[in-house]
């Protein structure tokens, strides 16, 4: 298997390919997938891993290459919303057969792919997670899924960072929510912003068509002054109740090395 790695948002550390390849070969031996890093991953154009046009071309290049079996989004950050729609417009037949994985800012691409019925998709660890504490286990878990993808039993699922999803609503990148269990996670946002984002999401007609919402981990929340006095779980349950959306409890996703792989049904 050949897994193409592209960076639609921020650049990747140049020492990561050798570390990740060594890890994969040590774990899987002769069955290790070939990891193909697009040169674009290491470019720098201010905040981004190369100019928008270059990032678009890299996505299209690997998506349309029949010799590449899967696309793995290199890392999050910010920037995928600037390139996703134009890139997806150029995805051809080979792109529809691929497996895709990422989370956080890569959610813009996952949403657009799901809306267009392209590929087998999963919210899950990315190559840059190797730099996290416990990151080796996270990236190996992702590689196992690429080698043998599984779909969940029961209702189809979606998983997104809640701020990213909130920004996608009513755009061409918004996924199809109907009848799906929606999982949400967040990082580095004040509790009042989490409250505001949940208000927006649950008051959107498309989101109200979900089978229910699960809340993942909301981590690194800055201290609010005065104390907000409500947890993210309380807020999610509150807005789900007002919107008539079943609140289904917690989900094992978040910006950490324990981030579970959620295959989109």
PDB file of C-alpha atoms in Angstrom:
ATOM      1  CA  UNK A   1       0.000   0.000   0.000  1.00  0.00           C
ATOM      2  CA  UNK A   2       1.165   3.535  -0.828  1.00  0.00           C
ATOM      3  CA  UNK A   3      -0.080   6.364   1.407  1.00  0.00           C
ATOM      4  CA  UNK A   4       0.369   9.873   0.045  1.00  0.00           C
ATOM      5  CA  UNK A   5       0.864  12.611   2.630  1.00  0.00           C
ATOM      6  CA  UNK A   6      -0.062  16.215   1.840  1.00  0.00           C
ATOM      7  CA  UNK A   7      -0.241  19.343   4.000  1.00  0.00           C
ATOM      8  CA  UNK A   8      -3.309  21.465   3.167  1.00  0.00           C
ATOM      9  CA  UNK A   9      -2.735  23.709   6.189  1.00  0.00           C
ATOM     10  CA  UNK A  10       0.645  24.215   7.903  1.00  0.00           C
ATOM     11  CA  UNK A  11       4.073  22.784   7.062  1.00  0.00           C
ATOM     12  CA  UNK A  12       5.420  19.527   8.435  1.00  0.00           C
ATOM     13  CA  UNK A  13       8.659  19.126  10.409  1.00  0.00           C
ATOM     14  CA  UNK A  14      11.351  17.973   7.963  1.00  0.00           C
ATOM     15  CA  UNK A  15      12.631  15.272  10.335  1.00  0.00           C
ATOM     16  CA  UNK A  16       9.233  13.595  10.635  1.00  0.00           C
ATOM     17  CA  UNK A  17       9.269  11.436   7.433  1.00  0.00           C
ATOM     18  CA  UNK A  18      12.311   9.421   8.518  1.00  0.00           C
ATOM     19  CA  UNK A  19      10.941   8.937  12.037  1.00  0.00           C
ATOM     20  CA  UNK A  20       7.511   7.880  10.801  1.00  0.00           C
ATOM     21  CA  UNK A  21       8.917   5.540   8.151  1.00  0.00           C
ATOM     22  CA  UNK A  22      11.204   3.865  10.686  1.00  0.00           C
ATOM     23  CA  UNK A  23       8.284   3.429  13.080  1.00  0.00           C
ATOM     24  CA  UNK A  24       6.065   1.897  10.393  1.00  0.00           C
ATOM     25  CA  UNK A  25       8.756  -0.503   9.212  1.00  0.00           C
ATOM     26  CA  UNK A  26       9.545  -1.518  12.763  1.00  0.00           C
ATOM     27  CA  UNK A  27       5.879  -2.290  13.461  1.00  0.00           C
ATOM     28  CA  UNK A  28       4.758  -3.869  10.190  1.00  0.00           C
ATOM     29  CA  UNK A  29       7.981  -5.164   8.646  1.00  0.00           C
ATOM     30  CA  UNK A  30       7.587  -6.234   5.021  1.00  0.00           C
ATOM     31  CA  UNK A  31       3.880  -5.356   5.226  1.00  0.00           C
ATOM     32  CA  UNK A  32       4.584  -1.716   6.109  1.00  0.00           C
ATOM     33  CA  UNK A  33       2.833   0.764   3.840  1.00  0.00           C
ATOM     34  CA  UNK A  34       5.013   3.014   1.720  1.00  0.00           C
ATOM     35  CA  UNK A  35       4.710   6.574   2.992  1.00  0.00           C
ATOM     36  CA  UNK A  36       5.046   9.098   0.177  1.00  0.00           C
ATOM     37  CA  UNK A  37       5.502  12.669   1.407  1.00  0.00           C
ATOM     38  CA  UNK A  38       4.655  15.325  -1.162  1.00  0.00           C
ATOM     39  CA  UNK A  39       7.474  17.943  -1.327  1.00  0.00           C
ATOM     40  CA  UNK A  40       4.803  20.571  -0.703  1.00  0.00           C
ATOM     41  CA  UNK A  41       4.594  19.398   2.937  1.00  0.00           C
ATOM     42  CA  UNK A  42       7.863  21.184   3.714  1.00  0.00           C
ATOM     43  CA  UNK A  43       7.285  24.484   1.949  1.00  0.00           C
ATOM     44  CA  UNK A  44       6.621  27.680   3.838  1.00  0.00           C
ATOM     45  CA  UNK A  45       4.562  30.696   2.771  1.00  0.00           C
ATOM     46  CA  UNK A  46       3.918  32.635   5.937  1.00  0.00           C
ATOM     47  CA  UNK A  47       1.508  30.602   8.031  1.00  0.00           C
ATOM     48  CA  UNK A  48       0.957  27.996   5.310  1.00  0.00           C
ATOM     49  CA  UNK A  49       2.749  25.010   3.791  1.00  0.00           C
ATOM     50  CA  UNK A  50       3.206  26.821   0.518  1.00  0.00           C
ATOM     51  CA  UNK A  51       0.902  29.210  -1.358  1.00  0.00           C
ATOM     52  CA  UNK A  52      -2.737  28.262  -1.808  1.00  0.00           C
ATOM     53  CA  UNK A  53      -2.251  27.259  -5.453  1.00  0.00           C
ATOM     54  CA  UNK A  54       0.632  24.964  -4.558  1.00  0.00           C
ATOM     55  CA  UNK A  55      -1.339  23.282  -1.780  1.00  0.00           C
ATOM     56  CA  UNK A  56      -4.282  22.784  -4.150  1.00  0.00           C
ATOM     57  CA  UNK A  57      -2.031  21.235  -6.800  1.00  0.00           C
ATOM     58  CA  UNK A  58      -0.485  18.863  -4.232  1.00  0.00           C
ATOM     59  CA  UNK A  59      -3.911  17.620  -3.123  1.00  0.00           C
ATOM     60  CA  UNK A  60      -5.038  17.098  -6.706  1.00  0.00           C
ATOM     61  CA  UNK A  61      -1.729  15.482  -7.691  1.00  0.00           C
ATOM     62  CA  UNK A  62      -1.938  12.732  -5.078  1.00  0.00           C
ATOM     63  CA  UNK A  63      -5.737  12.341  -5.130  1.00  0.00           C
ATOM     64  CA  UNK A  64      -5.724  11.690  -8.867  1.00  0.00           C
ATOM     65  CA  UNK A  65      -2.652   9.426  -8.860  1.00  0.00           C
ATOM     66  CA  UNK A  66      -3.876   5.814  -9.310  1.00  0.00           C
ATOM     67  CA  UNK A  67      -0.588   4.521  -7.847  1.00  0.00           C
ATOM     68  CA  UNK A  68      -1.463   6.053  -4.458  1.00  0.00           C
ATOM     69  CA  UNK A  69      -4.038   4.180  -2.387  1.00  0.00           C
ATOM     70  CA  UNK A  70      -4.753   6.696   0.378  1.00  0.00           C
ATOM     71  CA  UNK A  71      -4.327  10.340   1.348  1.00  0.00           C
ATOM     72  CA  UNK A  72      -3.219  11.203   4.857  1.00  0.00           C
ATOM     73  CA  UNK A  73      -3.486  14.846   5.806  1.00  0.00           C
ATOM     74  CA  UNK A  74      -0.184  15.807   7.425  1.00  0.00           C
ATOM     75  CA  UNK A  75      -1.365  18.053  10.248  1.00  0.00           C
ATOM     76  CA  UNK A  76      -3.881  20.640  11.334  1.00  0.00           C
ATOM     77  CA  UNK A  77      -3.373  24.315  12.074  1.00  0.00           C
ATOM     78  CA  UNK A  78      -5.197  26.579   9.651  1.00  0.00           C
ATOM     79  CA  UNK A  79      -5.492  26.832   5.895  1.00  0.00           C
ATOM     80  CA  UNK A  80      -7.534  23.934   4.516  1.00  0.00           C
ATOM     81  CA  UNK A  81     -10.619  26.123   4.048  1.00  0.00           C
ATOM     82  CA  UNK A  82      -8.635  28.218   1.551  1.00  0.00           C
ATOM     83  CA  UNK A  83      -7.941  25.271  -0.744  1.00  0.00           C
ATOM     84  CA  UNK A  84     -10.536  22.547  -0.172  1.00  0.00           C
ATOM     85  CA  UNK A  85     -13.296  23.551  -2.600  1.00  0.00           C
ATOM     86  CA  UNK A  86     -10.993  24.307  -5.537  1.00  0.00           C
ATOM     87  CA  UNK A  87      -9.057  21.089  -4.974  1.00  0.00           C
ATOM     88  CA  UNK A  88     -12.187  18.927  -4.735  1.00  0.00           C
ATOM     89  CA  UNK A  89     -13.489  20.347  -8.013  1.00  0.00           C
ATOM     90  CA  UNK A  90     -10.471  18.757  -9.712  1.00  0.00           C
ATOM     91  CA  UNK A  91     -10.643  15.329  -8.053  1.00  0.00           C
ATOM     92  CA  UNK A  92     -11.103  12.620 -10.675  1.00  0.00           C
ATOM     93  CA  UNK A  93     -12.104   8.925 -10.713  1.00  0.00           C
ATOM     94  CA  UNK A  94      -8.966   7.707  -8.908  1.00  0.00           C
ATOM     95  CA  UNK A  95      -9.745  10.010  -5.957  1.00  0.00           C
ATOM     96  CA  UNK A  96     -13.059   8.239  -5.370  1.00  0.00           C
ATOM     97  CA  UNK A  97     -11.337   4.937  -4.596  1.00  0.00           C
ATOM     98  CA  UNK A  98      -8.975   6.255  -1.931  1.00  0.00           C
ATOM     99  CA  UNK A  99      -8.964   6.247   1.855  1.00  0.00           C
ATOM    100  CA  UNK A 100      -8.602   9.604   3.622  1.00  0.00           C
ATOM    101  CA  UNK A 101      -7.796  10.492   7.224  1.00  0.00           C
ATOM    102  CA  UNK A 102      -7.265  13.621   9.282  1.00  0.00           C
ATOM    103  CA  UNK A 103      -8.955  15.804  11.872  1.00  0.00           C
ATOM    104  CA  UNK A 104      -9.003  19.369  13.182  1.00  0.00           C
ATOM    105  CA  UNK A 105      -8.439  21.766  10.234  1.00  0.00           C
ATOM    106  CA  UNK A 106      -8.532  18.789   7.835  1.00  0.00           C
ATOM    107  CA  UNK A 107     -12.246  18.620   8.673  1.00  0.00           C
ATOM    108  CA  UNK A 108     -12.883  21.085   5.841  1.00  0.00           C
ATOM    109  CA  UNK A 109     -11.667  18.437   3.410  1.00  0.00           C
ATOM    110  CA  UNK A 110     -13.435  15.564   5.155  1.00  0.00           C
ATOM    111  CA  UNK A 111     -16.703  17.510   5.068  1.00  0.00           C
ATOM    112  CA  UNK A 112     -16.363  18.309   1.384  1.00  0.00           C
ATOM    113  CA  UNK A 113     -15.365  14.756   0.521  1.00  0.00           C
ATOM    114  CA  UNK A 114     -18.312  13.305   2.436  1.00  0.00           C
ATOM    115  CA  UNK A 115     -20.760  15.710   0.791  1.00  0.00           C
ATOM    116  CA  UNK A 116     -19.546  14.577  -2.635  1.00  0.00           C
ATOM    117  CA  UNK A 117     -19.455  10.859  -1.830  1.00  0.00           C
ATOM    118  CA  UNK A 118     -15.711  10.649  -2.465  1.00  0.00           C
ATOM    119  CA  UNK A 119     -13.604   7.954  -0.845  1.00  0.00           C
ATOM    120  CA  UNK A 120     -13.588   6.071   2.444  1.00  0.00           C
ATOM    121  CA  UNK A 121     -13.165   8.663   5.198  1.00  0.00           C
ATOM    122  CA  UNK A 122     -12.056   8.709   8.800  1.00  0.00           C
ATOM    123  CA  UNK A 123     -11.519  11.313  11.490  1.00  0.00           C
ATOM    124  CA  UNK A 124      -8.299  10.214  13.154  1.00  0.00           C
ATOM    125  CA  UNK A 125      -4.614  10.816  13.936  1.00  0.00           C
ATOM    126  CA  UNK A 126      -2.287  12.543  11.481  1.00  0.00           C
ATOM    127  CA  UNK A 127       1.489  12.256  10.883  1.00  0.00           C
ATOM    128  CA  UNK A 128       2.227  15.343  13.014  1.00  0.00           C
ATOM    129  CA  UNK A 129       0.691  13.546  16.002  1.00  0.00           C
ATOM    130  CA  UNK A 130       3.971  11.649  16.229  1.00  0.00           C
ATOM    131  CA  UNK A 131       5.242  14.745  18.088  1.00  0.00           C
ATOM    132  CA  UNK A 132       2.605  14.366  20.822  1.00  0.00           C
ATOM    133  CA  UNK A 133       3.129  12.462  24.058  1.00  0.00           C
ATOM    134  CA  UNK A 134       2.006   8.939  23.176  1.00  0.00           C
ATOM    135  CA  UNK A 135       1.996   9.860  19.510  1.00  0.00           C
ATOM    136  CA  UNK A 136       3.611   6.642  18.309  1.00  0.00           C
ATOM    137  CA  UNK A 137       0.544   4.663  19.315  1.00  0.00           C
ATOM    138  CA  UNK A 138      -1.721   7.202  17.617  1.00  0.00           C
ATOM    139  CA  UNK A 139      -0.014   7.094  14.226  1.00  0.00           C
ATOM    140  CA  UNK A 140       0.318   3.292  14.320  1.00  0.00           C
ATOM    141  CA  UNK A 141      -3.425   3.075  15.003  1.00  0.00           C
ATOM    142  CA  UNK A 142      -4.002   5.240  11.931  1.00  0.00           C
ATOM    143  CA  UNK A 143      -1.749   3.069   9.776  1.00  0.00           C
ATOM    144  CA  UNK A 144      -3.583  -0.076  10.875  1.00  0.00           C
ATOM    145  CA  UNK A 145      -6.848   1.507   9.752  1.00  0.00           C
ATOM    146  CA  UNK A 146      -5.396   2.417   6.368  1.00  0.00           C
ATOM    147  CA  UNK A 147      -4.271  -1.183   5.906  1.00  0.00           C
ATOM    148  CA  UNK A 148      -7.630  -2.661   6.989  1.00  0.00           C
ATOM    149  CA  UNK A 149     -10.359   0.007   7.242  1.00  0.00           C
ATOM    150  CA  UNK A 150     -13.468  -0.822   9.243  1.00  0.00           C
ATOM    151  CA  UNK A 151     -16.828   0.894   9.312  1.00  0.00           C
ATOM    152  CA  UNK A 152     -18.915   1.300  12.476  1.00  0.00           C
ATOM    153  CA  UNK A 153     -21.934  -0.820  13.248  1.00  0.00           C
ATOM    154  CA  UNK A 154     -25.181   1.041  13.740  1.00  0.00           C
ATOM    155  CA  UNK A 155     -25.972   4.566  12.535  1.00  0.00           C
ATOM    156  CA  UNK A 156     -23.375   6.243  10.286  1.00  0.00           C
ATOM    157  CA  UNK A 157     -21.077   8.682  12.052  1.00  0.00           C
ATOM    158  CA  UNK A 158     -19.406  12.049  11.524  1.00  0.00           C
ATOM    159  CA  UNK A 159     -16.711  13.672  13.665  1.00  0.00           C
ATOM    160  CA  UNK A 160     -15.399  17.231  13.574  1.00  0.00           C
ATOM    161  CA  UNK A 161     -13.765  19.986  15.554  1.00  0.00           C
ATOM    162  CA  UNK A 162     -16.775  22.103  16.510  1.00  0.00           C
ATOM    163  CA  UNK A 163     -15.299  25.466  15.457  1.00  0.00           C
ATOM    164  CA  UNK A 164     -14.277  24.091  12.058  1.00  0.00           C
ATOM    165  CA  UNK A 165     -17.714  22.550  11.571  1.00  0.00           C
ATOM    166  CA  UNK A 166     -19.431  25.769  12.603  1.00  0.00           C
ATOM    167  CA  UNK A 167     -17.498  27.618   9.888  1.00  0.00           C
ATOM    168  CA  UNK A 168     -18.481  25.031   7.250  1.00  0.00           C
ATOM    169  CA  UNK A 169     -22.223  25.361   7.750  1.00  0.00           C
ATOM    170  CA  UNK A 170     -23.987  26.697   4.625  1.00  0.00           C
ATOM    171  CA  UNK A 171     -20.822  26.389   2.508  1.00  0.00           C
ATOM    172  CA  UNK A 172     -20.078  23.893  -0.293  1.00  0.00           C
ATOM    173  CA  UNK A 173     -17.924  21.959   2.203  1.00  0.00           C
ATOM    174  CA  UNK A 174     -20.764  21.164   4.624  1.00  0.00           C
ATOM    175  CA  UNK A 175     -21.360  17.421   5.032  1.00  0.00           C
ATOM    176  CA  UNK A 176     -24.669  15.574   4.850  1.00  0.00           C
ATOM    177  CA  UNK A 177     -25.847  15.297   8.469  1.00  0.00           C
ATOM    178  CA  UNK A 178     -29.158  13.469   7.966  1.00  0.00           C
ATOM    179  CA  UNK A 179     -29.550  10.403  10.178  1.00  0.00           C
ATOM    180  CA  UNK A 180     -25.924  10.455  11.334  1.00  0.00           C
ATOM    181  CA  UNK A 181     -24.427  10.555  14.813  1.00  0.00           C
ATOM    182  CA  UNK A 182     -22.354  13.729  15.037  1.00  0.00           C
ATOM    183  CA  UNK A 183     -19.281  13.804  17.301  1.00  0.00           C
ATOM    184  CA  UNK A 184     -17.713  17.107  18.307  1.00  0.00           C
ATOM    185  CA  UNK A 185     -14.442  18.066  19.993  1.00  0.00           C
ATOM    186  CA  UNK A 186     -12.634  21.308  20.760  1.00  0.00           C
ATOM    187  CA  UNK A 187      -9.268  22.665  21.887  1.00  0.00           C
ATOM    188  CA  UNK A 188      -7.937  25.977  23.218  1.00  0.00           C
ATOM    189  CA  UNK A 189     -11.268  27.807  23.202  1.00  0.00           C
ATOM    190  CA  UNK A 190     -12.869  29.696  26.082  1.00  0.00           C
ATOM    191  CA  UNK A 191     -15.977  28.082  27.485  1.00  0.00           C
ATOM    192  CA  UNK A 192     -18.122  30.977  26.309  1.00  0.00           C
ATOM    193  CA  UNK A 193     -16.916  30.365  22.751  1.00  0.00           C
ATOM    194  CA  UNK A 194     -17.773  26.683  23.064  1.00  0.00           C
ATOM    195  CA  UNK A 195     -21.230  27.746  24.262  1.00  0.00           C
ATOM    196  CA  UNK A 196     -21.635  30.133  21.335  1.00  0.00           C
ATOM    197  CA  UNK A 197     -20.513  27.528  18.793  1.00  0.00           C
ATOM    198  CA  UNK A 198     -22.901  24.920  20.179  1.00  0.00           C
ATOM    199  CA  UNK A 199     -25.698  27.501  19.970  1.00  0.00           C
ATOM    200  CA  UNK A 200     -24.884  28.041  16.299  1.00  0.00           C
ATOM    201  CA  UNK A 201     -24.575  24.384  15.396  1.00  0.00           C
ATOM    202  CA  UNK A 202     -27.710  23.169  17.152  1.00  0.00           C
ATOM    203  CA  UNK A 203     -29.769  26.001  15.715  1.00  0.00           C
ATOM    204  CA  UNK A 204     -28.853  25.055  12.158  1.00  0.00           C
ATOM    205  CA  UNK A 205     -31.563  23.173  10.268  1.00  0.00           C
ATOM    206  CA  UNK A 206     -29.085  20.763   8.689  1.00  0.00           C
ATOM    207  CA  UNK A 207     -27.557  19.808  12.039  1.00  0.00           C
ATOM    208  CA  UNK A 208     -30.996  19.222  13.508  1.00  0.00           C
ATOM    209  CA  UNK A 209     -31.386  16.316  11.078  1.00  0.00           C
ATOM    210  CA  UNK A 210     -28.723  14.262  12.916  1.00  0.00           C
ATOM    211  CA  UNK A 211     -29.574  11.100  14.838  1.00  0.00           C
ATOM    212  CA  UNK A 212     -27.824  12.573  17.862  1.00  0.00           C
ATOM    213  CA  UNK A 213     -24.719  14.360  19.127  1.00  0.00           C
ATOM    214  CA  UNK A 214     -21.822  13.007  21.167  1.00  0.00           C
ATOM    215  CA  UNK A 215     -19.293  15.283  22.825  1.00  0.00           C
ATOM    216  CA  UNK A 216     -15.600  14.498  22.633  1.00  0.00           C
ATOM    217  CA  UNK A 217     -12.866  16.065  24.731  1.00  0.00           C
ATOM    218  CA  UNK A 218     -12.671  19.838  25.067  1.00  0.00           C
ATOM    219  CA  UNK A 219      -9.084  20.423  26.157  1.00  0.00           C
ATOM    220  CA  UNK A 220      -6.763  23.290  27.072  1.00  0.00           C
ATOM    221  CA  UNK A 221      -9.724  25.548  27.853  1.00  0.00           C
ATOM    222  CA  UNK A 222      -8.447  28.983  28.965  1.00  0.00           C
ATOM    223  CA  UNK A 223      -9.604  30.202  32.352  1.00  0.00           C
ATOM    224  CA  UNK A 224     -12.694  32.364  32.137  1.00  0.00           C
ATOM    225  CA  UNK A 225     -13.022  35.487  34.315  1.00  0.00           C
ATOM    226  CA  UNK A 226     -15.478  35.194  35.946  1.00  0.00           C
ATOM    227  CA  UNK A 227     -15.729  31.406  36.095  1.00  0.00           C
ATOM    228  CA  UNK A 228     -18.213  30.139  33.512  1.00  0.00           C
ATOM    229  CA  UNK A 229     -19.496  27.568  36.048  1.00  0.00           C
ATOM    230  CA  UNK A 230     -20.723  25.083  33.436  1.00  0.00           C
ATOM    231  CA  UNK A 231     -18.858  22.223  31.799  1.00  0.00           C
ATOM    232  CA  UNK A 232     -18.743  21.548  28.076  1.00  0.00           C
ATOM    233  CA  UNK A 233     -20.901  18.469  28.643  1.00  0.00           C
ATOM    234  CA  UNK A 234     -23.546  20.545  30.435  1.00  0.00           C
ATOM    235  CA  UNK A 235     -23.530  23.072  27.594  1.00  0.00           C
ATOM    236  CA  UNK A 236     -23.844  20.406  24.908  1.00  0.00           C
ATOM    237  CA  UNK A 237     -26.711  18.702  26.723  1.00  0.00           C
ATOM    238  CA  UNK A 238     -28.417  22.091  27.180  1.00  0.00           C
ATOM    239  CA  UNK A 239     -28.315  23.099  23.522  1.00  0.00           C
ATOM    240  CA  UNK A 240     -29.248  19.620  22.313  1.00  0.00           C
ATOM    241  CA  UNK A 241     -32.285  19.665  24.601  1.00  0.00           C
ATOM    242  CA  UNK A 242     -33.444  23.054  23.306  1.00  0.00           C
ATOM    243  CA  UNK A 243     -32.983  21.926  19.699  1.00  0.00           C
ATOM    244  CA  UNK A 244     -34.697  18.563  20.158  1.00  0.00           C
ATOM    245  CA  UNK A 245     -31.491  16.704  19.267  1.00  0.00           C
ATOM    246  CA  UNK A 246     -30.724  13.548  21.292  1.00  0.00           C
ATOM    247  CA  UNK A 247     -27.597  14.059  23.403  1.00  0.00           C
ATOM    248  CA  UNK A 248     -25.888  10.668  23.344  1.00  0.00           C
ATOM    249  CA  UNK A 249     -23.121  11.255  25.885  1.00  0.00           C
ATOM    250  CA  UNK A 250     -19.384  11.300  25.368  1.00  0.00           C
ATOM    251  CA  UNK A 251     -17.145  10.386  22.427  1.00  0.00           C
ATOM    252  CA  UNK A 252     -13.515   9.290  22.504  1.00  0.00           C
ATOM    253  CA  UNK A 253     -12.141  12.016  20.237  1.00  0.00           C
ATOM    254  CA  UNK A 254     -10.008  15.071  20.887  1.00  0.00           C
ATOM    255  CA  UNK A 255      -6.745  16.884  20.196  1.00  0.00           C
ATOM    256  CA  UNK A 256      -4.588  14.242  21.876  1.00  0.00           C
ATOM    257  CA  UNK A 257      -2.885  10.920  21.217  1.00  0.00           C
ATOM    258  CA  UNK A 258      -5.990   9.013  22.425  1.00  0.00           C
ATOM    259  CA  UNK A 259      -8.026  10.480  19.558  1.00  0.00           C
ATOM    260  CA  UNK A 260     -10.139   7.553  18.347  1.00  0.00           C
ATOM    261  CA  UNK A 261     -10.576   6.725  14.671  1.00  0.00           C
ATOM    262  CA  UNK A 262     -14.133   7.477  13.579  1.00  0.00           C
ATOM    263  CA  UNK A 263     -14.947   6.091  10.163  1.00  0.00           C
ATOM    264  CA  UNK A 264     -17.632   8.047   8.330  1.00  0.00           C
ATOM    265  CA  UNK A 265     -20.486   5.770   7.384  1.00  0.00           C
TER     266      UNK A 265
END
